[in-house]
Amino acid sequence: MSNAQTFLTLFNKIEQFLDKLNNSTDHHGFRRLVDNLSKHNDLVANYKLELVDYLELRNAIVHKSTGKPIAEPNIEVIAKMQRIYDALSNPPRAMDIATKPVYSCTTKTPIVEIIKEMNSNFYTSIPVYHQDQFIGVFSDNSLTRWLAHINKPLDLKDILVSQAQDYIEQADNKFNSYKFMDIKTDVFTVRQAFVAFTKEKMRLGAIFLTQTGNKNEKIQGIISPWDLPKIKR
């Protein structure tokens, strides 16, 4: 099979997948499928430019003048196209790049213990529980703000998280927010969530992954902005 034939086979597989993903009884052309899906599907949006390029190359291949394709994709294009099809049909999951197991604390945890964990493991967002209920996040920002308001010497080993509870981050904190997603979320949706917060001039400090995205479920993984470089195109 020639490179052109391999390319056309992959192109057709991608088009069929996008058509199925579109979930419409109407047939749409490839470009319209890509444009429509990329508006609300982060996975498709991630590869929009490449998909449009493939459409142009497909048109060049199938419009024959002498009975032969007037364009022949090289092996690098074929390999990249295969990776994109694999990513579209079986996208890498958020859990693949998440930090796990998850370190969490309670309102009775000594702050000095949290500081040690942050320092040794580069943690920036630690889930806080009170009576088995999630109540927010103790972050690097929480620690900084709490320390800034201390005006007398303290022995940190005697200070519990409950004594700094006013500085625990909540989801509506635009300077250091967080959100929950389910463990089946793909990495491109995760990346777009961080981008969306930035566009709103907010900071998303962490995404917590649970079975269905409910905050009352066990947190199975944490993703911070430091994990985003692990996402490959």
CSV table of C-alpha atoms in Angstrom, one decimal:
chain,number,residue,atom,x,y,z
A,1,MET,CA,0.0,0.0,0.0
A,2,SER,CA,1.4,3.4,-1.0
A,3,ASN,CA,1.7,6.3,1.4
A,4,ALA,CA,-1.2,8.0,-0.4
A,5,GLN,CA,-3.4,5.0,0.1
A,6,THR,CA,-2.4,4.7,3.7
A,7,PHE,CA,-3.1,8.4,4.2
A,8,LEU,CA,-6.6,8.1,2.6
A,9,THR,CA,-7.4,5.1,4.8
A,10,LEU,CA,-6.5,7.1,8.0
A,11,PHE,CA,-8.3,10.2,6.8
A,12,ASN,CA,-11.5,8.2,6.2
A,13,LYS,CA,-11.1,6.6,9.7
A,14,ILE,CA,-10.7,10.1,11.3
A,15,GLU,CA,-13.7,11.4,9.3
A,16,GLN,CA,-15.9,8.5,10.4
A,17,PHE,CA,-14.8,9.0,14.0
A,18,LEU,CA,-15.6,12.8,13.9
A,19,ASP,CA,-19.0,12.1,12.2
A,20,LYS,CA,-19.8,9.6,15.0
A,21,LEU,CA,-18.6,12.1,17.6
A,22,ASN,CA,-20.8,14.8,16.1
A,23,ASN,CA,-23.8,12.6,16.9
A,24,SER,CA,-26.0,14.1,14.2
A,25,THR,CA,-28.3,12.5,11.6
A,26,ASP,CA,-27.2,15.1,9.1
A,27,HIS,CA,-24.0,14.5,7.1
A,28,HIS,CA,-21.4,17.3,7.3
A,29,GLY,CA,-18.3,17.8,5.3
A,30,PHE,CA,-15.0,17.3,7.0
A,31,ARG,CA,-14.2,21.0,7.5
A,32,ARG,CA,-17.6,21.7,8.9
A,33,LEU,CA,-17.2,18.7,11.3
A,34,VAL,CA,-13.9,20.0,12.5
A,35,ASP,CA,-15.1,23.6,12.9
A,36,ASN,CA,-18.3,22.6,14.8
A,37,LEU,CA,-16.7,20.0,17.1
A,38,SER,CA,-13.7,22.2,18.0
A,39,LYS,CA,-16.0,24.8,19.5
A,40,HIS,CA,-17.0,22.5,22.4
A,41,ASN,CA,-14.6,19.5,22.2
A,42,ASP,CA,-11.1,20.3,23.5
A,43,LEU,CA,-9.7,17.1,22.0
A,44,VAL,CA,-10.7,18.1,18.5
A,45,ALA,CA,-9.7,21.7,19.1
A,46,ASN,CA,-6.2,20.5,20.1
A,47,TYR,CA,-5.7,19.1,16.6
A,48,LYS,CA,-7.8,21.5,14.5
A,49,LEU,CA,-4.9,22.9,12.5
A,50,GLU,CA,-3.5,19.5,11.6
A,51,LEU,CA,-6.9,18.2,10.6
A,52,VAL,CA,-7.5,21.1,8.3
A,53,ASP,CA,-4.1,20.5,6.8
A,54,TYR,CA,-5.0,16.9,6.2
A,55,LEU,CA,-8.1,17.9,4.4
A,56,GLU,CA,-6.1,20.0,2.0
A,57,LEU,CA,-3.7,17.2,1.4
A,58,ARG,CA,-6.5,14.7,0.9
A,59,ASN,CA,-8.0,17.0,-1.8
A,60,ALA,CA,-4.6,17.2,-3.5
A,61,ILE,CA,-4.3,13.4,-3.5
A,62,VAL,CA,-7.8,12.5,-4.8
A,63,HIS,CA,-7.9,15.1,-7.6
A,64,LYS,CA,-5.9,13.2,-10.2
A,65,SER,CA,-4.8,14.6,-13.5
A,66,THR,CA,-2.9,11.6,-15.0
A,67,GLY,CA,-4.4,8.7,-13.1
A,68,LYS,CA,-1.9,9.1,-10.3
A,69,PRO,CA,-2.1,11.2,-7.1
A,70,ILE,CA,-0.6,14.6,-7.6
A,71,ALA,CA,0.7,14.5,-3.9
A,72,GLU,CA,2.4,11.7,-1.9
A,73,PRO,CA,2.5,12.1,1.9
A,74,ASN,CA,5.8,11.3,3.5
A,75,ILE,CA,6.2,8.8,6.3
A,76,GLU,CA,6.4,11.5,9.0
A,77,VAL,CA,3.0,12.8,8.0
A,78,ILE,CA,1.6,9.3,8.1
A,79,ALA,CA,3.1,8.6,11.5
A,80,LYS,CA,1.7,11.9,12.9
A,81,MET,CA,-1.7,11.3,11.5
A,82,GLN,CA,-1.7,7.8,13.1
A,83,ARG,CA,-0.9,9.4,16.5
A,84,ILE,CA,-3.7,11.9,16.1
A,85,TYR,CA,-6.2,9.2,15.2
A,86,ASP,CA,-5.1,7.2,18.2
A,87,ALA,CA,-5.4,10.2,20.5
A,88,LEU,CA,-8.8,11.1,19.1
A,89,SER,CA,-10.2,7.5,19.4
A,90,ASN,CA,-8.4,6.7,22.7
A,91,PRO,CA,-7.3,10.0,24.3
A,92,PRO,CA,-4.7,10.0,27.1
A,93,ARG,CA,-6.5,10.4,30.4
A,94,ALA,CA,-6.0,13.0,33.1
A,95,MET,CA,-5.0,10.2,35.6
A,96,ASP,CA,-2.0,9.5,33.4
A,97,ILE,CA,-0.4,12.8,34.3
A,98,ALA,CA,-1.9,13.3,37.8
A,99,THR,CA,0.0,13.2,41.0
A,100,LYS,CA,-0.9,10.1,43.0
A,101,PRO,CA,-1.4,8.8,45.7
A,102,VAL,CA,-2.9,12.0,47.0
A,103,TYR,CA,-1.7,13.6,50.2
A,104,SER,CA,-4.5,15.3,52.2
A,105,CYS,CA,-4.9,16.7,55.7
A,106,THR,CA,-7.6,17.4,58.2
A,107,THR,CA,-8.2,20.5,60.4
A,108,LYS,CA,-6.4,18.7,63.1
A,109,THR,CA,-3.2,18.2,61.1
A,110,PRO,CA,-0.2,20.3,62.4
A,111,ILE,CA,0.8,23.0,59.9
A,112,VAL,CA,4.4,22.0,60.3
A,113,GLU,CA,3.6,18.6,58.8
A,114,ILE,CA,2.0,20.3,55.8
A,115,ILE,CA,5.0,22.5,55.3
A,116,LYS,CA,7.3,19.5,55.3
A,117,GLU,CA,5.1,17.8,52.7
A,118,MET,CA,5.0,20.8,50.5
A,119,ASN,CA,8.8,21.3,50.7
A,120,SER,CA,9.8,17.6,50.1
A,121,ASN,CA,7.2,16.8,47.4
A,122,PHE,CA,6.7,20.2,45.8
A,123,TYR,CA,3.0,20.2,46.6
A,124,THR,CA,1.1,23.4,46.1
A,125,SER,CA,-2.5,22.4,46.8
A,126,ILE,CA,-3.5,20.1,49.7
A,127,PRO,CA,-7.1,19.0,50.1
A,128,VAL,CA,-8.5,19.7,53.6
A,129,TYR,CA,-11.1,17.6,55.4
A,130,HIS,CA,-13.2,18.2,58.5
A,131,GLN,CA,-15.1,15.2,59.8
A,132,ASP,CA,-14.6,13.4,56.5
A,133,GLN,CA,-16.0,16.3,54.5
A,134,PHE,CA,-14.0,18.2,52.0
A,135,ILE,CA,-13.9,21.9,53.0
A,136,GLY,CA,-11.3,23.4,50.7
A,137,VAL,CA,-7.6,23.6,49.9
A,138,PHE,CA,-4.6,24.6,51.9
A,139,SER,CA,-2.2,25.9,49.3
A,140,ASP,CA,1.1,27.7,49.1
A,141,ASN,CA,-0.9,30.8,48.8
A,142,SER,CA,-2.8,29.9,52.0
A,143,LEU,CA,0.5,29.5,53.9
A,144,THR,CA,1.9,32.8,52.6
A,145,ARG,CA,-1.2,34.8,53.5
A,146,TRP,CA,-1.5,33.2,56.9
A,147,LEU,CA,2.2,33.8,57.8
A,148,ALA,CA,1.8,37.5,56.6
A,149,HIS,CA,-0.8,38.1,59.3
A,150,ILE,CA,1.1,36.6,62.2
A,151,ASN,CA,2.5,39.4,64.4
A,152,LYS,CA,4.0,37.4,67.2
A,153,PRO,CA,6.5,34.4,67.5
A,154,LEU,CA,4.8,31.0,67.1
A,155,ASP,CA,5.9,27.5,67.7
A,156,LEU,CA,4.6,25.9,64.5
A,157,LYS,CA,4.5,22.4,65.9
A,158,ASP,CA,1.7,23.5,68.2
A,159,ILE,CA,-0.4,25.1,65.3
A,160,LEU,CA,-3.1,23.1,63.7
A,161,VAL,CA,-4.8,23.7,60.3
A,162,SER,CA,-7.9,24.7,62.1
A,163,GLN,CA,-6.1,27.8,63.4
A,164,ALA,CA,-5.5,28.9,59.8
A,165,GLN,CA,-8.9,27.9,58.6
A,166,ASP,CA,-9.7,31.4,57.4
A,167,TYR,CA,-7.0,31.0,54.8
A,168,ILE,CA,-8.2,27.7,53.3
A,169,GLU,CA,-8.9,28.3,49.6
A,170,GLN,CA,-12.4,27.9,48.2
A,171,ALA,CA,-13.5,27.3,44.6
A,172,ASP,CA,-14.6,30.9,44.1
A,173,ASN,CA,-11.2,32.3,44.9
A,174,LYS,CA,-10.1,33.9,41.7
A,175,PHE,CA,-6.5,34.1,42.9
A,176,ASN,CA,-6.2,30.3,43.6
A,177,SER,CA,-9.2,28.3,42.6
A,178,TYR,CA,-9.7,24.6,42.1
A,179,LYS,CA,-12.2,22.3,40.4
A,180,PHE,CA,-13.2,18.6,40.4
A,181,MET,CA,-13.3,16.4,37.3
A,182,ASP,CA,-14.0,12.7,36.8
A,183,ILE,CA,-11.1,10.2,36.4
A,184,LYS,CA,-12.1,9.6,32.7
A,185,THR,CA,-11.4,13.2,31.7
A,186,ASP,CA,-8.9,13.5,28.9
A,187,VAL,CA,-5.7,15.5,29.2
A,188,PHE,CA,-6.8,18.1,26.6
A,189,THR,CA,-9.9,19.0,28.5
A,190,VAL,CA,-7.7,19.4,31.6
A,191,ARG,CA,-5.3,21.7,29.8
A,192,GLN,CA,-8.2,23.8,28.4
A,193,ALA,CA,-9.6,24.2,31.9
A,194,PHE,CA,-6.4,25.9,32.9
A,195,VAL,CA,-6.4,28.1,29.8
A,196,ALA,CA,-10.0,29.1,30.4
A,197,PHE,CA,-9.2,30.3,33.9
A,198,THR,CA,-6.3,32.3,32.6
A,199,LYS,CA,-8.5,34.0,30.0
A,200,GLU,CA,-10.8,35.0,32.8
A,201,LYS,CA,-7.8,36.4,34.7
A,202,MET,CA,-8.1,33.7,37.3
A,203,ARG,CA,-5.7,31.1,38.6
A,204,LEU,CA,-6.6,27.5,38.6
A,205,GLY,CA,-4.3,26.0,41.3
A,206,ALA,CA,-5.4,22.4,41.0
A,207,ILE,CA,-7.8,19.9,39.4
A,208,PHE,CA,-8.9,17.1,41.7
A,209,LEU,CA,-9.9,13.8,40.0
A,210,THR,CA,-12.6,11.6,41.6
A,211,GLN,CA,-14.7,8.8,40.3
A,212,THR,CA,-17.4,11.0,38.9
A,213,GLY,CA,-16.1,14.5,39.6
A,214,ASN,CA,-18.0,14.8,42.9
A,215,LYS,CA,-16.1,16.6,45.7
A,216,ASN,CA,-17.5,14.2,48.3
A,217,GLU,CA,-15.8,11.2,46.6
A,218,LYS,CA,-12.2,10.1,47.3
A,219,ILE,CA,-9.7,12.2,45.4
A,220,GLN,CA,-7.7,9.8,43.3
A,221,GLY,CA,-5.3,12.2,41.6
A,222,ILE,CA,-4.3,15.9,41.6
A,223,ILE,CA,-3.2,18.0,38.6
A,224,SER,CA,-1.4,21.3,39.0
A,225,PRO,CA,-0.1,23.7,36.3
A,226,TRP,CA,3.3,22.0,36.9
A,227,ASP,CA,1.9,18.8,35.3
A,228,LEU,CA,0.8,20.4,32.0
A,229,PRO,CA,4.2,19.9,30.2
A,230,LYS,CA,3.5,16.2,30.5
A,231,ILE,CA,0.7,16.6,27.9
A,232,LYS,CA,2.1,15.9,24.4
A,233,ARG,CA,0.5,16.9,21.1
